[in-house]
Structure formats: C-alpha cells, structure tokens
Amino acid sequence: MTGSAAGRVLGDRTAGLFLAAVVVSGFGSSAMSLAAGIWVKSLTGSDSLAALALFTVWLPTLFGPVLGAVADRLPRKPLLVWSNIVMALLLTTLIAVDSAGRLWILFMALMAYGASSVLMDSAESALVAGAVGARLLGDFNGLRMMANEGMKLVAPLTGAALYTRFGGVSVALLDAASFALAAGLYGLLPVRGAELAAARDGAGGWTAGVRQVWGSPVLRPLVFAGSVTMLCAGLNGATLYAVVDRTLGHSPAYAGVLSAVQGVGSVMVGLLAGPLLRRLPERVFSAAGIALFGMAVGLRAVPYDAVALLACGLIGAGLPCVLIAAMTAVQRETPDALLGRTAATAGTLMFAPNAVALALGAGLVAVVDVRVLLPLVGAVALAAAVLVAGRRTRPGPAGPLPSSAEA
C-alpha cells in the first residue's frame, strides 16, 4: 500500500534524518538560487548575466565522474558533514558583495555550491541505497524530491522578500545557517561501519561509472531521456527573467511566485512517484513526465499570469519524473563500490546538458523572442517523450534486486 510504504520510509531513522537534512539545506539553497539571479539582475540590469548565475551552479556537473570517484574514496558521512560546514563558511563571504564589481565573489560561491552538491549527492545516493530497501527506493526518492522541491512553496518567496527588504546578504546568511544545521543532521546519521568506509575497490577508476551506465539496458535509455529533458529545462530556465519582465510585465521578484507554484507540482509528483513506479514501466513513467513538461514549456509563451502559473505547476509535476526514475534505477542496479561514480556520472549525463543550455539560453534570450523560443523547446521535449515511450528496454542481467516495474 502507498501509505504503508511511505510510512516505512519515514519511520526509518536514517531516512528520516536524510529527509530532514534535505528540507533544511533545500530551504536555504532554494532561497539563495533565486536571490542570486535577482541580485545579479538588480546590480547589472542584465537578463543574460542573471541566467549565467544559474549556469554557474550547474557547471561543476560537467566534472561529475571525477567528483563521484572522490566520493567513492572518502568516508561518506564525514564527507556530507564537512561539505556542509565548508559551504556555510564560504557563504558568509558574500557580505562583501555590494556592487557589480564584486559579483565575482558571488559567482565563485555559486560554483563551489555546485561542486559540493555533486559530491554530496553521490555520497547520499550510496548511503541511501544501503539503508532503504530496494522496493522502497522509489518511495524514498519521490519523498526526497517532494521535500527538496517542496521548498519552492516557501523558500523562493522568503528569499525574494528578504532580498527586497534587507538585500542579498540576508539571504546568503540564511543559506549559510541552513548548511550548518544540515551538517549537524548528517552528523546524527546512524551509519554502520561498512557504510562509513569509502569504497575500497578502485577498479576501473573514474570511468567505471561511465561503463556502468552505458552497459546497462535499464540505465542507458533512462539517462538519455533525462539528458534531453534537462537540455530543454535549461533553455526554459534561462528564459525565467525574460518571461517575468517582457511577457508578464512584472519585477524580477515575481520569479519567486512562479517558483513557488512549480514547487506545488513537484510536491504532488513526489507523493505519487513511488506507487506509480511500482505499477508502470520506468520508460512510461518517464515519457509521461517529459510530455507534461514539454506541453507546459510551450504554454509559458502565453502572456497571461493565470496561464504562466498553470504552466509552472505542470513543469513542477512533469520534470522530476524522469529524474526520479533514473536515479532510483541507478541505486538499484549498481554495486555499492561503484555507486558514487555511477550516480555522479548519471548526474553529469543528465545535468550537463542543463548547464550548457543555460549558457546557450542566456545568449538566446537576448536575440530571440521568448514567445518563439519556448514553443520550440516544448516541441523538442514532446518529441523526446514519444521516442522514450516507444522504446522497448531489454531486460538486463539477472540480479538480486527487482526492477521497479516488478516491485
């Protein structure tokens, strides 16, 4: 039953602490991610530079396989604790950002945030796979996505309000406090000795994750679907401030309202992901989410607030589907010794197109009308959904864990 599965996940102390840390750090990060764009936009007046702030966060995903290999070789719990502590200290340096000439400090902090996210996601994936049963991984990842994306219900509005009243430094300090609290929560994880140790089998080096993804008939199509979807998501994300300004006629702070509505959609799909993954083939679940996302992106070109809010809600519901399916499959199909590298590699293959698209989109919004760009991006996503839905995945080698369709 759906309720009992979610209840078993929430009743586990390790899973509960993970989710609490996700909520805490996600609140500060969601507030800061939005405020960073507003900060850059306010100091420079440039939509393109505001979009580049998002690109800076995504840039370290290009080095995911290497960072994942680091995560496989370090004790995972200490890695989570110290990464959060370092980020808490680093964010306090943003006190110095008081003019356009000092924005480089903000961009350096955002790049460090992106790198730490890759490391922490790799360590989290490995620890979760060992702590949560195979049949409950979909439920856990759905709840994790719900907790993380659900912060968009309150965090962006809080960040925008703090920025408007006190400036960007107040949001940076809030994010620093959230990292510090998350470090404490990770420190409480009841990690067993076998899970504390880093993977001792270094066979294959950092390329082992690439081979694991490419050689799996289960992982390869899901990661490909995620890559195409996140490429479209990057182009869509780069248009945020242009849509708010040119299409809807609002101030940059209105982006917080749109992000909050997107969070509503993500909360809904997070609750439903586990049950749906037990009943639908992963490719069908992924394709349905991509199709919903593509349709919603096209709707963002319509110059009405009601339509824009509806589109953001649908994007929030559709976009996480392929990511949840892919990462659940990675945790289920990959040996523990390779989990950090494989999770980071899958993350790079899915999120690197997002980083590239954010950079490309930052230039496109300056020369292409978003009323033309957004329907084209939506059409590409819809085409990808059709391809994924029509692809039949051959069963992989027999293993000890069931596929999500069998669970």
GROMACS .gro file of C-alpha atoms in nm:
model
  407
    1MET     CA    1   0.000   0.000   0.000
    2THR     CA    2   0.111   0.355  -0.074
    3GLY     CA    3   0.060   0.476   0.281
    4SER     CA    4   0.244   0.184   0.440
    5ALA     CA    5   0.539   0.219   0.201
    6ALA     CA    6   0.574   0.590   0.272
    7GLY     CA    7   0.525   0.518   0.641
    8ARG     CA    8   0.806   0.261   0.643
    9VAL     CA    9   1.038   0.509   0.473
   10LEU     CA   10   0.951   0.790   0.714
   11GLY     CA   11   0.970   0.553   1.011
   12ASP     CA   12   1.334   0.467   0.937
   13ARG     CA   13   1.569   0.689   1.139
   14THR     CA   14   1.832   0.713   0.866
   15ALA     CA   15   1.576   0.802   0.601
   16GLY     CA   16   1.410   1.050   0.835
   17LEU     CA   17   1.738   1.230   0.906
   18PHE     CA   18   1.819   1.237   0.536
   19LEU     CA   19   1.484   1.394   0.457
   20ALA     CA   20   1.521   1.646   0.741
   21ALA     CA   21   1.864   1.749   0.609
   22VAL     CA   22   1.719   1.781   0.258
   23VAL     CA   23   1.441   2.007   0.387
   24VAL     CA   24   1.680   2.229   0.583
   25SER     CA   25   1.950   2.267   0.319
   26GLY     CA   26   1.693   2.280   0.040
   27PHE     CA   27   1.517   2.574   0.204
   28GLY     CA   28   1.831   2.785   0.215
   29SER     CA   29   1.952   2.674  -0.128
   30SER     CA   30   1.618   2.740  -0.298
   31ALA     CA   31   1.602   3.086  -0.144
   32MET     CA   32   1.962   3.161  -0.246
   33SER     CA   33   1.935   3.022  -0.601
   34LEU     CA   34   1.651   3.261  -0.679
   35ALA     CA   35   1.801   3.554  -0.487
   36ALA     CA   36   2.132   3.514  -0.672
   37GLY     CA   37   1.960   3.579  -1.004
   38ILE     CA   38   1.766   3.873  -0.862
   39TRP     CA   39   2.090   4.002  -0.705
   40VAL     CA   40   2.274   3.992  -1.039
   41LYS     CA   41   1.977   4.138  -1.228
   42SER     CA   42   1.942   4.425  -0.981
   43LEU     CA   43   2.313   4.516  -0.984
   44THR     CA   44   2.363   4.485  -1.361
   45GLY     CA   45   2.018   4.507  -1.524
   46SER     CA   46   2.115   4.212  -1.745
   47ASP     CA   47   1.884   3.912  -1.806
   48SER     CA   48   2.176   3.720  -1.955
   49LEU     CA   49   2.402   3.767  -1.652
   50ALA     CA   50   2.114   3.667  -1.424
   51ALA     CA   51   2.077   3.344  -1.624
   52LEU     CA   52   2.454   3.289  -1.601
   53ALA     CA   53   2.421   3.282  -1.223
   54LEU     CA   54   2.217   2.962  -1.265
   55PHE     CA   55   2.468   2.829  -1.518
   56THR     CA   56   2.749   2.874  -1.265
   57VAL     CA   57   2.573   2.642  -1.020
   58TRP     CA   58   2.530   2.373  -1.286
   59LEU     CA   59   2.884   2.400  -1.432
   60PRO     CA   60   3.051   2.153  -1.188
   61THR     CA   61   2.818   1.876  -1.305
   62LEU     CA   62   3.044   1.854  -1.612
   63PHE     CA   63   3.305   1.702  -1.380
   64GLY     CA   64   3.063   1.461  -1.214
   65PRO     CA   65   3.250   1.134  -1.288
   66VAL     CA   66   3.570   1.272  -1.130
   67LEU     CA   67   3.388   1.416  -0.828
   68GLY     CA   68   3.196   1.090  -0.792
   69ALA     CA   69   3.524   0.897  -0.781
   70VAL     CA   70   3.631   1.125  -0.496
   71ALA     CA   71   3.305   1.048  -0.314
   72ASP     CA   72   3.367   0.673  -0.360
   73ARG     CA   73   3.707   0.704  -0.193
   74LEU     CA   74   3.615   0.916   0.109
   75PRO     CA   75   3.410   0.819   0.415
   76ARG     CA   76   3.061   0.920   0.310
   77LYS     CA   77   2.918   1.050   0.635
   78PRO     CA   78   3.216   1.280   0.713
   79LEU     CA   79   3.205   1.399   0.352
   80LEU     CA   80   2.844   1.511   0.396
   81VAL     CA   81   2.917   1.682   0.728
   82TRP     CA   82   3.228   1.871   0.618
   83SER     CA   83   3.090   1.973   0.278
   84ASN     CA   84   2.803   2.147   0.454
   85ILE     CA   85   3.034   2.314   0.705
   86VAL     CA   86   3.263   2.446   0.431
   87MET     CA   87   2.967   2.585   0.237
   88ALA     CA   88   2.829   2.754   0.549
   89LEU     CA   89   3.160   2.934   0.598
   90LEU     CA   90   3.200   3.019   0.229
   91LEU     CA   91   2.857   3.181   0.201
   92THR     CA   92   2.944   3.430   0.473
   93THR     CA   93   3.196   3.587   0.231
   94LEU     CA   94   2.903   3.721   0.030
   95ILE     CA   95   2.878   4.002   0.284
   96ALA     CA   96   3.137   4.173   0.064
   97VAL     CA   97   2.913   4.175  -0.248
   98ASP     CA   98   2.784   4.533  -0.256
   99SER     CA   99   2.842   4.634  -0.619
  100ALA     CA  100   2.858   4.490  -0.970
  101GLY     CA  101   3.236   4.494  -0.947
  102ARG     CA  102   3.228   4.236  -0.667
  103LEU     CA  103   2.985   3.994  -0.827
  104TRP     CA  104   3.278   3.763  -0.898
  105ILE     CA  105   3.265   3.664  -0.529
  106LEU     CA  106   2.903   3.555  -0.573
  107PHE     CA  107   2.985   3.357  -0.886
  108MET     CA  108   3.276   3.179  -0.713
  109ALA     CA  109   3.049   3.085  -0.422
  110LEU     CA  110   2.785   2.955  -0.662
  111MET     CA  111   3.045   2.740  -0.840
  112ALA     CA  112   3.161   2.596  -0.507
  113TYR     CA  113   2.799   2.525  -0.420
  114GLY     CA  114   2.757   2.332  -0.746
  115ALA     CA  115   3.070   2.123  -0.680
  116SER     CA  116   2.966   2.042  -0.324
  117SER     CA  117   2.621   1.941  -0.448
  118VAL     CA  118   2.772   1.682  -0.684
  119LEU     CA  119   2.987   1.538  -0.404
  120MET     CA  120   2.702   1.528  -0.154
  121ASP     CA  121   2.452   1.380  -0.399
  122SER     CA  122   2.698   1.099  -0.476
  123ALA     CA  123   2.754   1.022  -0.109
  124GLU     CA  124   2.380   1.041  -0.035
  125SER     CA  125   2.291   0.801  -0.318
  126ALA     CA  126   2.535   0.541  -0.185
  127LEU     CA  127   2.419   0.570   0.176
  128VAL     CA  128   2.051   0.564   0.085
  129ALA     CA  129   2.090   0.256  -0.135
  130GLY     CA  130   2.229   0.067   0.163
  131ALA     CA  131   1.978   0.199   0.415
  132VAL     CA  132   1.649   0.176   0.219
  133GLY     CA  133   1.507  -0.149   0.079
  134ALA     CA  134   1.500  -0.193  -0.299
  135ARG     CA  135   1.119  -0.189  -0.311
  136LEU     CA  136   1.111   0.141  -0.123
  137LEU     CA  137   1.375   0.329  -0.320
  138GLY     CA  138   1.113   0.481  -0.549
  139ASP     CA  139   0.912   0.596  -0.248
  140PHE     CA  140   1.220   0.743  -0.079
  141ASN     CA  141   1.337   0.924  -0.392
  142GLY     CA  142   0.987   1.056  -0.450
  143LEU     CA  143   0.968   1.182  -0.093
  144ARG     CA  144   1.318   1.328  -0.124
  145MET     CA  145   1.217   1.508  -0.442
  146MET     CA  146   0.898   1.625  -0.271
  147ALA     CA  147   1.093   1.759   0.026
  148ASN     CA  148   1.354   1.929  -0.191
  149GLU     CA  149   1.121   2.077  -0.449
  150GLY     CA  150   0.855   2.146  -0.189
  151MET     CA  151   1.084   2.413  -0.050
  152LYS     CA  152   0.984   2.613  -0.357
  153LEU     CA  153   0.650   2.666  -0.189
  154VAL     CA  154   0.804   2.894   0.072
  155ALA     CA  155   1.178   2.938   0.018
  156PRO     CA  156   1.174   3.148  -0.304
  157LEU     CA  157   0.909   3.379  -0.164
  158THR     CA  158   1.108   3.407   0.160
  159GLY     CA  159   1.428   3.474  -0.033
  160ALA     CA  160   1.263   3.734  -0.257
  161ALA     CA  161   1.105   3.906   0.045
  162LEU     CA  162   1.435   3.906   0.237
  163TYR     CA  163   1.619   4.040  -0.066
  164THR     CA  164   1.363   4.315  -0.121
  165ARG     CA  165   1.373   4.421   0.246
  166PHE     CA  166   1.734   4.359   0.352
  167GLY     CA  167   1.934   4.279   0.038
  168GLY     CA  168   2.119   3.973  -0.088
  169VAL     CA  169   2.346   3.938   0.215
  170SER     CA  170   2.050   3.841   0.434
  171VAL     CA  171   1.964   3.553   0.200
  172ALA     CA  172   2.326   3.438   0.190
  173LEU     CA  173   2.337   3.426   0.570
  174LEU     CA  174   2.011   3.229   0.577
  175ASP     CA  175   2.161   2.977   0.337
  176ALA     CA  176   2.479   2.957   0.548
  177ALA     CA  177   2.270   2.879   0.855
  178SER     CA  178   2.082   2.606   0.665
  179PHE     CA  179   2.411   2.440   0.563
  180ALA     CA  180   2.533   2.450   0.923
  181LEU     CA  181   2.213   2.289   1.052
  182ALA     CA  182   2.225   2.025   0.775
  183ALA     CA  183   2.581   1.939   0.882
  184GLY     CA  184   2.451   1.868   1.231
  185LEU     CA  185   2.173   1.646   1.098
  186TYR     CA  186   2.412   1.446   0.881
  187GLY     CA  187   2.635   1.406   1.186
  188LEU     CA  188   2.348   1.223   1.359
  189LEU     CA  189   2.314   0.960   1.085
  190PRO     CA  190   2.334   0.608   1.237
  191VAL     CA  191   2.572   0.483   0.969
  192ARG     CA  192   2.707   0.130   1.005
  193GLY     CA  193   3.078   0.061   0.980
  194ALA     CA  194   3.053  -0.091   0.633
  195GLU     CA  195   2.879   0.222   0.512
  196LEU     CA  196   3.124   0.457   0.681
  197ALA     CA  197   3.414   0.328   0.478
  198ALA     CA  198   3.475   0.460   0.134
  199ALA     CA  199   3.469   0.210  -0.149
  200ARG     CA  200   3.798   0.022  -0.131
  201ASP     CA  201   3.772  -0.128  -0.475
  202GLY     CA  202   3.913   0.136  -0.706
  203ALA     CA  203   3.894  -0.088  -1.010
  204GLY     CA  204   3.810   0.098  -1.326
  205GLY     CA  205   3.890   0.444  -1.190
  206TRP     CA  206   3.653   0.730  -1.259
  207THR     CA  207   3.546   0.577  -1.593
  208ALA     CA  208   3.380   0.281  -1.420
  209GLY     CA  209   3.064   0.484  -1.373
  210VAL     CA  210   3.050   0.564  -1.745
  211ARG     CA  211   3.079   0.196  -1.832
  212GLN     CA  212   2.813   0.104  -1.576
  213VAL     CA  213   2.561   0.346  -1.729
  214TRP     CA  214   2.644   0.270  -2.091
  215GLY     CA  215   2.649  -0.106  -2.044
  216SER     CA  216   2.310  -0.127  -1.873
  217PRO     CA  217   1.999  -0.161  -2.096
  218VAL     CA  218   1.799  -0.032  -1.798
  219LEU     CA  219   2.007   0.276  -1.715
  220ARG     CA  220   2.109   0.388  -2.063
  221PRO     CA  221   1.764   0.487  -2.203
  222LEU     CA  222   1.655   0.647  -1.876
  223VAL     CA  223   1.969   0.859  -1.851
  224PHE     CA  224   1.933   0.955  -2.219
  225ALA     CA  225   1.575   1.065  -2.154
  226GLY     CA  226   1.694   1.269  -1.858
  227SER     CA  227   1.964   1.433  -2.072
  228VAL     CA  228   1.719   1.554  -2.335
  229THR     CA  229   1.470   1.671  -2.074
  230MET     CA  230   1.730   1.867  -1.880
  231LEU     CA  231   1.859   2.024  -2.201
  232CYS     CA  232   1.510   2.161  -2.256
  233ALA     CA  233   1.483   2.253  -1.888
  234GLY     CA  234   1.800   2.462  -1.914
  235LEU     CA  235   1.669   2.656  -2.211
  236ASN     CA  236   1.340   2.703  -2.030
  237GLY     CA  237   1.513   2.817  -1.709
  238ALA     CA  238   1.723   3.074  -1.895
  239THR     CA  239   1.403   3.249  -2.004
  240LEU     CA  240   1.273   3.297  -1.648
  241TYR     CA  241   1.352   3.665  -1.602
  242ALA     CA  242   1.272   3.748  -1.964
  243VAL     CA  243   0.926   3.592  -1.921
  244VAL     CA  244   0.870   3.775  -1.593
  245ASP     CA  245   0.982   4.108  -1.740
  246ARG     CA  246   0.887   4.110  -2.108
  247THR     CA  247   0.596   3.866  -2.126
  248LEU     CA  248   0.421   3.921  -1.794
  249GLY     CA  249   0.539   4.274  -1.713
  250HIS     CA  250   0.643   4.212  -1.351
  251SER     CA  251   0.950   4.294  -1.143
  252PRO     CA  252   1.224   4.027  -1.104
  253ALA     CA  253   1.093   3.935  -0.757
  254TYR     CA  254   0.780   3.784  -0.925
  255ALA     CA  255   1.004   3.490  -1.020
  256GLY     CA  256   0.957   3.378  -0.659
  257VAL     CA  257   0.584   3.334  -0.716
  258LEU     CA  258   0.641   3.121  -1.025
  259SER     CA  259   0.897   2.906  -0.843
  260ALA     CA  260   0.656   2.853  -0.555
  261VAL     CA  261   0.387   2.726  -0.791
  262GLN     CA  262   0.638   2.493  -0.956
  263GLY     CA  263   0.706   2.357  -0.608
  264VAL     CA  264   0.338   2.263  -0.574
  265GLY     CA  265   0.363   2.041  -0.881
  266SER     CA  266   0.682   1.880  -0.753
  267VAL     CA  267   0.525   1.804  -0.416
  268MET     CA  268   0.235   1.626  -0.586
  269VAL     CA  269   0.453   1.409  -0.810
  270GLY     CA  270   0.686   1.332  -0.520
  271LEU     CA  271   0.398   1.178  -0.327
  272LEU     CA  272   0.287   0.972  -0.626
  273ALA     CA  273   0.625   0.865  -0.767
  274GLY     CA  274   0.677   0.553  -0.556
  275PRO     CA  275   0.335   0.398  -0.617
  276LEU     CA  276   0.348   0.484  -0.988
  277LEU     CA  277   0.695   0.334  -1.031
  278ARG     CA  278   0.566   0.009  -0.884
  279ARG     CA  279   0.282  -0.003  -1.137
  280LEU     CA  280   0.426   0.146  -1.457
  281PRO     CA  281   0.733   0.063  -1.663
  282GLU     CA  282   1.001   0.323  -1.597
  283ARG     CA  283   1.003   0.437  -1.959
  284VAL     CA  284   0.627   0.505  -1.948
  285PHE     CA  285   0.655   0.699  -1.622
  286SER     CA  286   0.943   0.899  -1.768
  287ALA     CA  287   0.773   0.964  -2.102
  288ALA     CA  288   0.453   1.087  -1.936
  289GLY     CA  289   0.652   1.334  -1.726
  290ILE     CA  290   0.851   1.460  -2.025
  291ALA     CA  291   0.532   1.511  -2.228
  292LEU     CA  292   0.370   1.708  -1.946
  293PHE     CA  293   0.683   1.918  -1.911
  294GLY     CA  294   0.704   1.989  -2.287
  295MET     CA  295   0.342   2.098  -2.309
  296ALA     CA  296   0.387   2.331  -2.011
  297VAL     CA  297   0.701   2.493  -2.152
  298GLY     CA  298   0.510   2.590  -2.464
  299LEU     CA  299   0.233   2.742  -2.252
  300ARG     CA  300   0.482   2.979  -2.086
  301ALA     CA  301   0.484   3.187  -2.405
  302VAL     CA  302   0.123   3.294  -2.340
  303PRO     CA  303   0.120   3.646  -2.184
  304TYR     CA  304  -0.129   3.583  -1.904
  305ASP     CA  305  -0.050   3.533  -1.537
  306ALA     CA  306  -0.302   3.251  -1.494
  307VAL     CA  307  -0.152   3.054  -1.782
  308ALA     CA  308   0.202   3.118  -1.657
  309LEU     CA  309   0.110   2.990  -1.311
  310LEU     CA  310  -0.057   2.679  -1.457
  311ALA     CA  311   0.247   2.612  -1.676
  312CYS     CA  312   0.485   2.636  -1.380
  313GLY     CA  313   0.273   2.389  -1.183
  314LEU     CA  314   0.278   2.143  -1.474
  315ILE     CA  315   0.654   2.183  -1.516
  316GLY     CA  316   0.697   2.105  -1.148
  317ALA     CA  317   0.493   1.787  -1.189
  318GLY     CA  318   0.648   1.666  -1.514
  319LEU     CA  319   1.018   1.746  -1.485
  320PRO     CA  320   1.105   1.531  -1.179
  321CYS     CA  321   0.956   1.209  -1.321
  322VAL     CA  322   1.248   1.109  -1.541
  323LEU     CA  323   1.500   1.212  -1.274
  324ILE     CA  324   1.332   1.004  -1.003
  325ALA     CA  325   1.307   0.701  -1.232
  326ALA     CA  326   1.668   0.727  -1.347
  327MET     CA  327   1.826   0.777  -1.006
  328THR     CA  328   1.616   0.502  -0.849
  329ALA     CA  329   1.736   0.266  -1.121
  330VAL     CA  330   2.099   0.372  -1.058
  331GLN     CA  331   2.068   0.291  -0.688
  332ARG     CA  332   1.901  -0.042  -0.760
  333GLU     CA  333   2.125  -0.164  -1.045
  334THR     CA  334   2.471  -0.052  -0.926
  335PRO     CA  335   2.713  -0.228  -0.686
  336ASP     CA  336   2.795  -0.026  -0.373
  337ALA     CA  337   3.162   0.015  -0.468
  338LEU     CA  338   3.060   0.197  -0.788
  339LEU     CA  339   2.760   0.390  -0.662
  340GLY     CA  340   2.931   0.724  -0.612
  341ARG     CA  341   3.085   0.720  -0.958
  342THR     CA  342   2.774   0.586  -1.129
  343ALA     CA  343   2.539   0.830  -0.958
  344ALA     CA  344   2.769   1.121  -1.041
  345THR     CA  345   2.811   1.003  -1.399
  346ALA     CA  346   2.436   0.971  -1.445
  347GLY     CA  347   2.402   1.316  -1.290
  348THR     CA  348   2.659   1.458  -1.531
  349LEU     CA  349   2.497   1.299  -1.836
  350MET     CA  350   2.157   1.433  -1.731
  351PHE     CA  351   2.251   1.771  -1.588
  352ALA     CA  352   2.545   1.876  -1.807
  353PRO     CA  353   2.302   1.950  -2.094
  354ASN     CA  354   2.117   2.173  -1.848
  355ALA     CA  355   2.435   2.371  -1.779
  356VAL     CA  356   2.513   2.404  -2.149
  357ALA     CA  357   2.154   2.505  -2.225
  358LEU     CA  358   2.155   2.768  -1.951
  359ALA     CA  359   2.463   2.927  -2.108
  360LEU     CA  360   2.316   2.899  -2.458
  361GLY     CA  361   1.982   3.026  -2.339
  362ALA     CA  362   2.144   3.325  -2.171
  363GLY     CA  363   2.254   3.434  -2.517
  364LEU     CA  364   1.937   3.332  -2.697
  365VAL     CA  365   1.707   3.539  -2.476
  366ALA     CA  366   1.895   3.847  -2.590
  367VAL     CA  367   1.822   3.785  -2.959
  368VAL     CA  368   1.518   3.553  -2.982
  369ASP     CA  369   1.169   3.640  -2.864
  370VAL     CA  370   1.069   3.401  -2.583
  371ARG     CA  371   0.728   3.365  -2.749
  372VAL     CA  372   0.911   3.187  -3.031
  373LEU     CA  373   1.181   3.012  -2.828
  374LEU     CA  374   0.957   2.847  -2.568
  375PRO     CA  375   0.720   2.667  -2.810
  376LEU     CA  376   1.023   2.530  -2.997
  377VAL     CA  377   1.176   2.397  -2.675
  378GLY     CA  378   0.842   2.241  -2.580
  379ALA     CA  379   0.820   2.069  -2.917
  380VAL     CA  380   1.166   1.912  -2.870
  381ALA     CA  381   1.060   1.776  -2.530
  382LEU     CA  382   0.740   1.630  -2.674
  383ALA     CA  383   0.940   1.457  -2.949
  384ALA     CA  384   1.170   1.307  -2.684
  385ALA     CA  385   0.867   1.179  -2.491
  386VAL     CA  386   0.742   0.998  -2.800
  387LEU     CA  387   1.081   0.835  -2.856
  388VAL     CA  388   1.115   0.721  -2.496
  389ALA     CA  389   0.759   0.585  -2.481
  390GLY     CA  390   0.816   0.380  -2.795
  391ARG     CA  391   1.147   0.231  -2.685
  392ARG     CA  392   1.134  -0.123  -2.550
  393THR     CA  393   1.400  -0.181  -2.288
  394ARG     CA  394   1.551  -0.527  -2.297
  395PRO     CA  395   1.577  -0.686  -1.955
  396GLY     CA  396   1.923  -0.666  -1.804
  397PRO     CA  397   2.124  -0.945  -1.644
  398ALA     CA  398   1.954  -1.119  -1.357
  399GLY     CA  399   2.041  -0.967  -1.022
  400PRO     CA  400   1.934  -0.976  -0.660
  401LEU     CA  401   1.707  -0.673  -0.684
  402PRO     CA  402   1.376  -0.647  -0.871
  403SER     CA  403   1.306  -0.380  -1.128
  404SER     CA  404   1.066  -0.104  -1.030
  405ALA     CA  405   0.803  -0.250  -1.259
  406GLU     CA  406   0.820  -0.578  -1.067
  407ALA     CA  407   0.840  -0.423  -0.720
   0.00000   0.00000   0.00000
